[in-house]
């Protein structure tokens, strides 16, 4: 019987804050009557043990606190038992809490309690406190010392563990085989196998003899170090000493053989174990569930699911019931292979076999469903998991954040991340990487940088994935310098870019038109001894394809294949697309056929490229497209129909698109939401409102609910009638068909009304929103402000902006850009300047559009100095001006007669790969002709100016651009001179040919 020792506690723990262990706080309750206390204490203790036996330590801890809040104090034996049970369930913090309460209740610990406390402290890594238990003179036997040695070995401090062994010997505490095995385990973890072997042979005391556990630990150490042959030698030594290897030994060796890729030997050992009966394998065991699970797990990791499922059937037929680890391994393998339906079926079978799924099983399914886009299924399993008492951990929370961002549920993802402290989950670098990646994909680079700074404040080290996500965000916005700056920042912290990082930078640089930077990065990657991957191959191929060098792209791919890189479907799709675009259909189809020959599956993008290319060559004949698809063994599924319907809709062949809609139903291919969206969008584009109503009705019967995209397209089509009643009628019909009535749908309605200048009706819709309790947001007010600016009601636009601020709705850069556009168009540059000040005051970052509007506005009022200052600032910040911005600046220089400077701007425009349009050439040609018509101009300069104008005119014609009447007038006057008749005739023929080409 355990008896309390009447002396002071040998370790003093601070009183623990109970809210640290749970989000619930227990307030003190009135004490129960004395006769009932013993009964209630017993009931509470029974409830706590029940929770612990069902693996629910959180509820057990809450029950323990509830017991204390009623002033119910267990006896010392009960306290000691609780300590042991909490520690055994892995609930270390509640165990320490129980110890603190035991001390405050006046009990003194004995040897059993001290041993448990040492074990708990070691699990928490509080080794200094564990040493304090021993050094304070408390009763501690060999079990406590072994726990302390285990604590040191667990954190990689094996030498200190030997120091504890020396202390045991000095104090006369006998060590045993457990002590030896713990030290051997620690040495094996550090890879010190030779020393571990010496300890196993020589660290014996008295009656200790060789035990199989120590040898199994040593065998496991050799296997984990990759030395399976060394492990087999240890097994031979065991047998030489008369120790028969047991099933654990064989399981360890089987795992080692699998991890070394020696599958045949692993299967041979499995067959050998199957043949052993009686006492041949460790006294009565042949293969057990661990043996099978080990092999099944490795086969699943390799993706060899046929073998894994065959072993699963074999173990069931031999009467060995699979456990939760077996099921989890197979579920994981099925999920990785994209067989989610089979994984869910196995999950249900697991429950039918009364094997409760664990945290790993749920996490695998939820993560895989999120990655496959099955958000509803993932959330369903999450709810089931929580209802069954499984706690959220950092791995699952990371999957939730990542999955919700990828599913477009950004607010929910942010909410999960903010709720992590509530679940006692500490985010790690992977969690932050998922958050940063999600924000970057939304274009929220400020939020991404903020998360990176938060990581550094919390001393969570970002890795190459974290930095690569931020770089990717900047490269998508074509901010190459900022992306390169992040790469330099990570390298200063000794985190070096990998192939993915270089791939993102190279692809982004190509897309931003900075080919020299991309090639320099490619060379830098090679200098770092990093090899190309499929992503980099695709970046190079796409760049060559965009520049019309598809032959060079294929040569590059062949070079990559010769270096051992296997092209994937994306690489082949880029090549196929490139050949289709240059009209080489036969080569494109040859590349498409190669995809099938390589055993690669066509994805939706590849099918889109194939059908797009065929449709242009076959005059959009769906039957011809079907024939080619069948020859390539690609079944026409819903995705195929969607692509073909999309092509017909884009080409205006709505009747053929409707024929395919009927054809789908005849062939029992069920249209999905995407099909309905594509067809309705196409019908709306060509104003087929009656057909839209029919498709919506049919879609409703199929379970289709109108999306926000459909809502926007339908209202845009209804807006062509210029009748508010028609817009409102279609809006109400969509609501009746299941469109969600929320701020998004109202924003679309307000936008549609403002788009046709019905701002008065839009304002009444805004009031209706408020009456229904739907809050107007930034998008609502932006639409209304845009409508007022479009109708030149600038004061009403300002009043709406003031109302927006009054209702504490934060304006964004789109709000300010709309106001700036209205003021600049009206020439109200002073008010525009005040809006710029407002942008700065509210900390809203300007974007390229802001600069485009301001530059054009100042150019319009002849403020060349300010427009050029803004242009320089824009370029320095890494923004690329639009063609219209360059045109405004060129026009301003032309008006001042500064044609050389105007020409330099055009050269800079071309160097930034900003395409010049007809207006650009018209301005320059007119400018040079006007300059040449000055009366006091020297004849040589007049000829030079006209020559430059003609050069530009010729270049304009070569690009197929149509000159305006003013340009033609200048050219006519230039050629209306003796000897220029033939030139004039050629010019006239060229102009009409170009017009014919453009207008066809």
Coordinates of C-alpha atoms in Angstrom, one line a residue, residues 519-986:
X519 CA 18.8 33.7 -68.7
X520 CA 21.2 35.0 -66.0
X521 CA 19.2 33.2 -63.3
X522 CA 19.2 30.0 -65.4
X523 CA 23.1 30.2 -65.6
X524 CA 23.2 30.9 -61.8
X525 CA 21.1 27.8 -61.2
X526 CA 23.5 25.7 -63.2
X527 CA 26.5 27.2 -61.3
X528 CA 24.8 26.0 -58.1
X529 CA 24.8 22.5 -59.5
X530 CA 21.0 22.4 -59.5
X531 CA 19.4 20.5 -62.4
X532 CA 16.4 21.6 -64.4
X533 CA 13.0 20.3 -63.5
X534 CA 9.7 20.1 -65.4
X535 CA 8.7 23.6 -64.2
X536 CA 11.8 25.2 -65.5
X537 CA 11.5 23.3 -68.8
X538 CA 8.0 24.7 -69.1
X539 CA 9.1 28.2 -68.4
X540 CA 11.8 28.1 -71.1
X541 CA 9.4 26.4 -73.6
X542 CA 6.7 28.9 -73.0
X543 CA 9.1 31.8 -73.5
X544 CA 10.3 30.3 -76.8
X545 CA 6.7 29.6 -77.8
X546 CA 5.6 33.2 -77.1
X547 CA 8.4 34.4 -79.3
X548 CA 7.4 32.1 -82.1
X549 CA 10.5 29.8 -81.7
X550 CA 8.6 26.6 -81.2
X551 CA 11.2 24.6 -83.2
X552 CA 13.9 25.8 -80.7
X553 CA 11.5 24.8 -77.9
X554 CA 11.2 21.2 -79.1
X555 CA 15.0 21.1 -79.5
X556 CA 15.4 22.3 -75.9
X557 CA 12.9 19.5 -74.8
X558 CA 14.9 16.9 -76.6
X559 CA 18.1 18.1 -74.9
X560 CA 16.3 17.8 -71.5
X561 CA 15.2 14.3 -72.4
X562 CA 18.8 13.3 -73.3
X563 CA 19.8 14.6 -69.8
X564 CA 17.4 12.2 -68.1
X565 CA 14.4 14.6 -67.5
X566 CA 11.1 12.9 -68.3
X567 CA 8.7 15.5 -69.8
X568 CA 5.3 15.7 -68.2
X569 CA 1.9 16.4 -69.7
X570 CA 2.3 20.1 -69.1
X571 CA 5.5 20.2 -71.1
X572 CA 4.0 18.3 -74.0
X573 CA 0.9 20.5 -73.9
X574 CA 3.0 23.7 -74.2
X575 CA 4.7 22.2 -77.3
X576 CA 1.4 21.1 -78.8
X577 CA -0.2 24.5 -78.2
X578 CA 2.8 26.2 -79.9
X579 CA 2.6 24.0 -83.0
X580 CA -1.2 24.6 -83.3
X581 CA -0.6 28.4 -83.1
X582 CA 1.8 28.4 -86.0
X583 CA -0.6 26.3 -88.0
X584 CA 1.5 23.1 -87.9
X585 CA -1.4 20.8 -87.0
X586 CA 0.4 17.5 -88.1
X587 CA 3.3 18.1 -85.7
X588 CA 0.9 19.2 -82.9
X589 CA -1.0 15.9 -83.3
X590 CA 2.3 14.0 -83.3
X591 CA 3.2 15.6 -80.0
X592 CA -0.3 14.8 -78.7
X593 CA 0.1 11.2 -79.8
X594 CA 3.5 11.1 -78.0
X595 CA 1.7 12.0 -74.7
X596 CA -0.3 8.8 -75.0
X597 CA 2.7 6.7 -76.0
X598 CA 4.6 7.8 -72.9
X599 CA 1.7 6.6 -70.8
X600 CA 0.8 10.1 -69.6
X601 CA -2.8 10.9 -68.9
X602 CA -4.4 13.9 -70.7
X603 CA -5.5 16.6 -68.2
X604 CA -8.2 19.2 -68.8
X605 CA -5.6 21.8 -70.1
X606 CA -4.2 19.3 -72.6
X607 CA -7.7 18.4 -73.9
X608 CA -8.6 22.1 -74.2
X609 CA -5.5 22.7 -76.3
X610 CA -6.2 19.7 -78.5
X611 CA -9.8 20.6 -79.1
X612 CA -9.1 24.3 -79.5
X613 CA -6.5 23.4 -82.2
X614 CA -8.7 20.9 -84.0
X615 CA -11.7 23.2 -83.9
X616 CA -9.8 25.9 -85.8
X617 CA -8.6 23.5 -88.4
X618 CA -11.8 21.5 -88.8
X619 CA -14.1 24.5 -89.1
X620 CA -15.5 23.7 -85.7
X621 CA -17.0 20.4 -86.7
X622 CA -17.6 18.5 -83.5
X623 CA -17.9 15.1 -85.2
X624 CA -14.4 15.5 -86.7
X625 CA -13.1 16.4 -83.3
X626 CA -14.7 13.3 -81.8
X627 CA -12.9 11.1 -84.4
X628 CA -9.5 12.4 -83.5
X629 CA -10.2 12.2 -79.8
X630 CA -11.3 8.5 -80.2
X631 CA -8.1 7.7 -82.2
X632 CA -6.1 9.0 -79.2
X633 CA -8.2 6.8 -76.8
X634 CA -9.5 9.9 -74.9
X635 CA -13.2 9.5 -73.9
X636 CA -15.4 12.5 -74.4
X637 CA -16.5 13.3 -70.8
X638 CA -18.1 16.3 -69.3
X639 CA -14.8 18.2 -69.4
X640 CA -14.4 17.5 -73.1
X641 CA -18.0 18.7 -73.8
X642 CA -17.3 21.8 -71.7
X643 CA -14.3 22.8 -73.8
X644 CA -16.1 22.3 -77.1
X645 CA -19.1 24.2 -76.0
X646 CA -16.8 27.0 -74.8
X647 CA -15.2 27.1 -78.3
X648 CA -18.5 27.4 -80.0
X649 CA -19.7 30.1 -77.6
X650 CA -16.5 32.1 -78.2
X651 CA -16.9 31.8 -82.0
X652 CA -20.6 32.9 -81.8
X653 CA -21.9 29.5 -82.9
X654 CA -24.5 29.3 -80.2
X655 CA -26.7 26.8 -82.2
X656 CA -23.9 24.3 -82.3
X657 CA -23.2 24.8 -78.6
X658 CA -26.9 24.0 -77.9
X659 CA -26.7 20.9 -80.1
X660 CA -23.8 19.7 -77.9
X661 CA -25.9 20.4 -74.8
X662 CA -28.6 18.1 -76.2
X663 CA -25.9 15.6 -77.4
X664 CA -24.5 15.3 -73.8
X665 CA -27.9 14.3 -72.5
X666 CA -28.4 11.8 -75.3
X667 CA -25.0 10.2 -74.5
X668 CA -25.9 10.2 -70.7
X669 CA -23.0 12.6 -69.9
X670 CA -24.5 14.6 -67.1
X671 CA -23.8 18.4 -67.5
X672 CA -22.2 20.0 -64.5
X673 CA -22.2 23.5 -63.1
X674 CA -19.3 24.4 -65.4
X675 CA -21.3 23.3 -68.4
X676 CA -24.3 25.5 -67.4
X677 CA -22.0 28.5 -66.6
X678 CA -20.2 28.3 -70.0
X679 CA -23.4 28.0 -72.0
X680 CA -25.3 30.7 -70.1
X681 CA -22.3 33.0 -70.4
X682 CA -22.2 32.4 -74.2
X683 CA -25.9 33.0 -74.6
X684 CA -25.7 36.2 -72.6
X685 CA -22.8 37.4 -74.7
X686 CA -25.1 37.3 -77.8
X687 CA -28.2 38.5 -76.0
X688 CA -30.1 35.2 -76.1
X689 CA -32.1 35.9 -73.0
X690 CA -35.0 33.5 -73.8
X691 CA -32.5 30.6 -74.3
X692 CA -30.8 31.6 -71.0
X693 CA -34.1 31.2 -69.2
X694 CA -34.6 27.7 -70.7
X695 CA -31.1 26.6 -69.8
X696 CA -31.5 27.9 -66.2
X697 CA -34.8 26.0 -65.9
X698 CA -33.2 22.7 -67.2
X699 CA -30.1 23.3 -64.9
X700 CA -32.4 23.8 -61.9
X701 CA -33.9 20.4 -62.6
X702 CA -30.3 19.0 -62.6
X703 CA -29.6 20.6 -59.2
X704 CA -27.7 23.6 -60.7
X705 CA -27.8 26.8 -58.6
X706 CA -26.9 30.0 -60.3
X707 CA -23.4 31.2 -59.4
X708 CA -22.3 34.8 -58.9
X709 CA -20.6 34.6 -62.4
X710 CA -23.9 33.6 -64.0
X711 CA -25.7 36.3 -62.1
X712 CA -23.2 38.9 -63.4
X713 CA -23.5 37.7 -67.0
X714 CA -27.3 37.5 -67.0
X715 CA -27.6 41.0 -65.6
X716 CA -25.1 42.3 -68.2
X717 CA -27.2 40.8 -71.0
X718 CA -30.4 42.2 -69.5
X719 CA -28.7 45.6 -69.3
X720 CA -28.6 45.9 -73.1
X721 CA -32.3 46.6 -72.9
X722 CA -31.5 49.8 -71.0
X723 CA -34.5 49.0 -68.8
X724 CA -34.2 48.8 -65.1
X725 CA -37.3 46.6 -64.9
X726 CA -35.7 43.9 -67.1
X727 CA -32.6 43.9 -64.9
X728 CA -34.6 43.6 -61.7
X729 CA -36.8 40.9 -63.2
X730 CA -33.8 38.7 -64.2
X731 CA -32.3 39.3 -60.7
X732 CA -35.5 38.1 -59.0
X733 CA -35.7 35.0 -61.3
X734 CA -32.1 34.0 -60.3
X735 CA -33.0 34.4 -56.6
X736 CA -36.0 32.1 -57.1
X737 CA -33.7 29.5 -58.7
X738 CA -31.4 29.4 -55.7
X739 CA -29.0 32.4 -56.0
X740 CA -27.9 33.4 -52.6
X741 CA -29.3 36.8 -51.5
X742 CA -26.2 38.4 -50.0
X743 CA -23.9 41.4 -50.4
X744 CA -22.3 39.7 -53.4
X745 CA -25.6 39.4 -55.4
X746 CA -26.6 43.0 -54.4
X747 CA -23.2 44.3 -55.5
X748 CA -23.7 42.7 -58.9
X749 CA -27.1 44.3 -59.2
X750 CA -25.8 47.7 -58.2
X751 CA -22.9 47.3 -60.7
X752 CA -25.3 46.4 -63.5
X753 CA -27.5 49.3 -62.9
X754 CA -24.6 51.8 -62.6
X755 CA -23.1 50.3 -65.8
X756 CA -26.1 51.7 -67.8
X757 CA -26.1 55.0 -65.8
X758 CA -29.1 54.1 -63.7
X759 CA -27.5 55.5 -60.6
X760 CA -30.8 56.6 -59.1
X761 CA -32.2 53.1 -59.2
X762 CA -28.8 51.7 -57.9
X763 CA -29.0 54.1 -54.9
X764 CA -32.5 52.8 -54.1
X765 CA -31.1 49.2 -54.2
X766 CA -28.5 50.3 -51.8
X767 CA -31.2 51.6 -49.4
X768 CA -33.1 48.3 -49.9
X769 CA -29.9 46.4 -48.9
X770 CA -29.7 48.3 -45.6
X771 CA -33.4 47.7 -44.8
X772 CA -32.8 43.9 -45.3
X773 CA -29.8 44.0 -42.9
X774 CA -27.3 43.3 -45.7
X775 CA -24.2 45.6 -45.2
X776 CA -22.9 47.4 -48.1
X777 CA -19.1 46.8 -48.6
X778 CA -16.3 48.4 -50.5
X779 CA -17.4 46.8 -53.8
X780 CA -21.0 48.2 -53.4
X781 CA -19.8 51.8 -52.9
X782 CA -17.1 51.4 -55.6
X783 CA -19.8 50.4 -58.1
X784 CA -22.0 53.4 -57.2
X785 CA -19.0 55.8 -57.3
X786 CA -18.1 54.4 -60.7
X787 CA -21.6 55.0 -62.0
X788 CA -21.6 58.6 -60.8
X789 CA -18.1 59.3 -62.3
X790 CA -19.2 57.7 -65.6
X791 CA -22.2 60.1 -65.7
X792 CA -20.0 63.0 -64.8
X793 CA -21.8 63.5 -61.5
X794 CA -18.6 64.0 -59.6
X795 CA -20.0 65.8 -56.6
X796 CA -22.4 62.8 -56.0
X797 CA -19.4 60.5 -56.3
X798 CA -17.6 62.5 -53.6
X799 CA -20.8 62.4 -51.4
X800 CA -20.9 58.6 -51.8
X801 CA -17.3 58.4 -50.8
X802 CA -18.0 60.5 -47.7
X803 CA -21.0 58.2 -46.9
X804 CA -18.7 55.2 -47.3
X805 CA -16.3 56.6 -44.7
X806 CA -19.2 57.5 -42.4
X807 CA -20.3 53.9 -42.4
X808 CA -16.7 52.8 -41.6
X809 CA -16.4 51.0 -44.9
X810 CA -12.7 51.0 -45.9
X811 CA -12.0 52.3 -49.4
X812 CA -9.4 50.5 -51.5
X813 CA -7.1 51.6 -54.3
X814 CA -9.9 50.8 -56.8
X815 CA -12.1 53.4 -55.0
X816 CA -9.5 56.1 -55.3
X817 CA -8.6 55.2 -58.9
X818 CA -12.3 55.6 -59.9
X819 CA -12.4 59.0 -58.3
X820 CA -9.1 60.0 -59.9
X821 CA -10.3 58.9 -63.3
X822 CA -13.4 61.0 -63.0
X823 CA -11.5 64.1 -61.8
X824 CA -8.8 63.8 -64.4
X825 CA -11.3 63.3 -67.2
X826 CA -13.0 66.6 -66.1
X827 CA -9.6 68.3 -65.7
X828 CA -10.1 68.8 -61.9
X829 CA -6.4 68.2 -61.1
X830 CA -6.5 70.0 -57.8
X831 CA -9.2 67.6 -56.5
X832 CA -7.2 64.7 -58.0
X833 CA -4.2 65.9 -55.9
X834 CA -6.3 65.9 -52.8
X835 CA -7.3 62.3 -53.5
X836 CA -3.6 61.4 -53.9
X837 CA -3.0 63.0 -50.4
X838 CA -6.0 60.9 -49.1
X839 CA -4.4 57.7 -50.5
X840 CA -1.1 58.5 -48.7
X841 CA -2.9 59.4 -45.4
X842 CA -4.8 56.1 -45.3
X843 CA -1.7 54.1 -46.1
X844 CA -3.2 52.7 -49.4
X845 CA -0.5 51.6 -51.9
X846 CA -0.7 53.1 -55.4
X847 CA -0.7 50.7 -58.2
X848 CA 0.1 50.9 -62.0
X849 CA -3.5 52.1 -62.8
X850 CA -3.2 55.0 -60.3
X851 CA -0.1 56.2 -62.1
X852 CA -1.6 55.7 -65.6
X853 CA -4.6 57.8 -64.7
X854 CA -2.5 60.6 -63.1
X855 CA 0.0 60.8 -65.9
X856 CA -2.8 60.9 -68.6
X857 CA -4.6 63.6 -66.5
X858 CA -1.6 65.9 -66.1
X859 CA -0.7 65.4 -69.7
X860 CA -4.2 66.4 -70.7
X861 CA -3.9 69.8 -68.9
X862 CA -0.4 70.3 -70.4
X863 CA 1.5 69.8 -67.1
X864 CA 4.5 68.0 -68.7
X865 CA 6.7 68.4 -65.7
X866 CA 4.4 66.6 -63.3
X867 CA 3.4 63.9 -65.8
X868 CA 7.1 63.1 -66.4
X869 CA 7.8 63.1 -62.7
X870 CA 5.1 60.6 -62.1
X871 CA 6.3 58.5 -65.1
X872 CA 9.8 58.3 -63.6
X873 CA 8.4 57.4 -60.2
X874 CA 6.2 54.7 -61.7
X875 CA 9.1 53.1 -63.6
X876 CA 11.4 53.2 -60.5
X877 CA 8.7 51.3 -58.5
X878 CA 8.7 48.6 -61.1
X879 CA 5.3 49.3 -62.7
X880 CA 5.0 49.1 -66.5
X881 CA 2.9 51.9 -68.0
X882 CA 0.0 51.1 -70.4
X883 CA 0.0 52.0 -74.1
X884 CA -2.5 54.8 -73.4
X885 CA -0.1 56.3 -70.8
X886 CA 2.8 56.4 -73.3
X887 CA 0.4 57.9 -75.9
X888 CA -0.5 60.7 -73.5
X889 CA 3.2 61.5 -72.9
X890 CA 4.2 61.2 -76.5
X891 CA 1.3 63.5 -77.5
X892 CA 2.4 66.1 -74.9
X893 CA 6.0 66.1 -76.4
X894 CA 4.5 66.3 -79.9
X895 CA 2.4 69.3 -79.0
X896 CA 5.6 71.0 -77.8
X897 CA 7.4 70.0 -81.0
X898 CA 9.8 67.8 -79.0
X899 CA 9.7 64.9 -81.5
X900 CA 13.1 63.5 -80.6
X901 CA 12.0 63.0 -77.0
X902 CA 8.7 61.6 -78.3
X903 CA 10.7 59.1 -80.4
X904 CA 12.8 58.1 -77.4
X905 CA 9.6 57.4 -75.4
X906 CA 8.4 55.1 -78.1
X907 CA 11.8 53.3 -78.1
X908 CA 11.5 52.9 -74.3
X909 CA 8.0 51.7 -74.8
X910 CA 9.2 49.0 -77.2
X911 CA 12.1 48.0 -74.9
X912 CA 9.5 47.3 -72.1
X913 CA 7.4 45.2 -74.6
X914 CA 4.5 47.6 -74.4
X915 CA 2.8 47.3 -77.8
X916 CA 2.3 50.5 -79.8
X917 CA -1.2 50.9 -81.3
X918 CA -2.6 53.0 -84.2
X919 CA -2.9 56.1 -81.9
X920 CA 0.8 55.9 -81.1
X921 CA 1.8 56.0 -84.7
X922 CA -0.8 58.6 -85.6
X923 CA 0.6 61.0 -83.0
X924 CA 4.2 60.5 -84.1
X925 CA 3.5 60.8 -87.8
X926 CA 1.4 63.9 -87.3
X927 CA 4.1 65.4 -85.1
X928 CA 6.8 64.9 -87.7
X929 CA 4.7 66.3 -90.5
X930 CA 3.7 69.3 -88.5
X931 CA 7.4 69.9 -87.6
X932 CA 8.3 69.6 -91.3
X933 CA 5.7 72.2 -92.3
X934 CA 7.3 75.0 -90.4
X935 CA 8.0 77.9 -92.8
X936 CA 11.5 78.8 -91.6
X937 CA 12.7 75.2 -91.6
X938 CA 15.8 74.3 -93.5
X939 CA 15.1 72.0 -96.6
X940 CA 17.4 69.3 -95.3
X941 CA 15.6 69.1 -91.9
X942 CA 12.2 69.2 -93.7
X943 CA 13.2 66.2 -95.8
X944 CA 14.6 64.4 -92.7
X945 CA 11.3 64.9 -90.8
X946 CA 9.1 63.7 -93.6
X947 CA 11.4 60.7 -94.1
X948 CA 10.9 59.8 -90.4
X949 CA 7.2 60.1 -90.8
X950 CA 7.1 57.9 -93.9
X951 CA 9.3 55.3 -92.0
X952 CA 6.8 55.2 -89.2
X953 CA 3.9 55.0 -91.7
X954 CA 5.5 52.1 -93.4
X955 CA 6.1 50.4 -90.0
X956 CA 2.5 51.0 -89.1
X957 CA 1.3 49.3 -92.3
X958 CA 3.6 46.3 -91.8
X959 CA 2.0 45.8 -88.4
X960 CA -1.5 45.9 -89.9
X961 CA -2.5 49.0 -88.0
X962 CA -5.1 51.3 -89.6
X963 CA -4.1 55.0 -89.8
X964 CA -6.6 57.7 -88.9
X965 CA -7.9 60.4 -91.3
X966 CA -5.4 63.0 -90.2
X967 CA -2.4 60.7 -90.8
X968 CA -3.8 59.8 -94.3
X969 CA -4.3 63.5 -95.0
X970 CA -0.7 64.2 -94.2
X971 CA 0.5 61.4 -96.3
X972 CA -1.7 62.4 -99.2
X973 CA -0.3 65.9 -99.2
X974 CA 3.2 64.5 -99.0
X975 CA 2.6 62.4 -102.1
X976 CA 0.6 64.9 -104.0
X977 CA 3.6 66.2 -105.8
X978 CA 5.1 65.5 -109.3
X979 CA 6.7 62.1 -109.6
X980 CA 4.9 60.6 -106.6
X981 CA 1.9 59.1 -108.4
X982 CA 3.2 55.5 -108.3
X983 CA 4.0 55.8 -104.6
X984 CA 0.5 57.1 -104.0
X985 CA -1.1 54.2 -105.9
X986 CA 1.0 51.6 -104.0

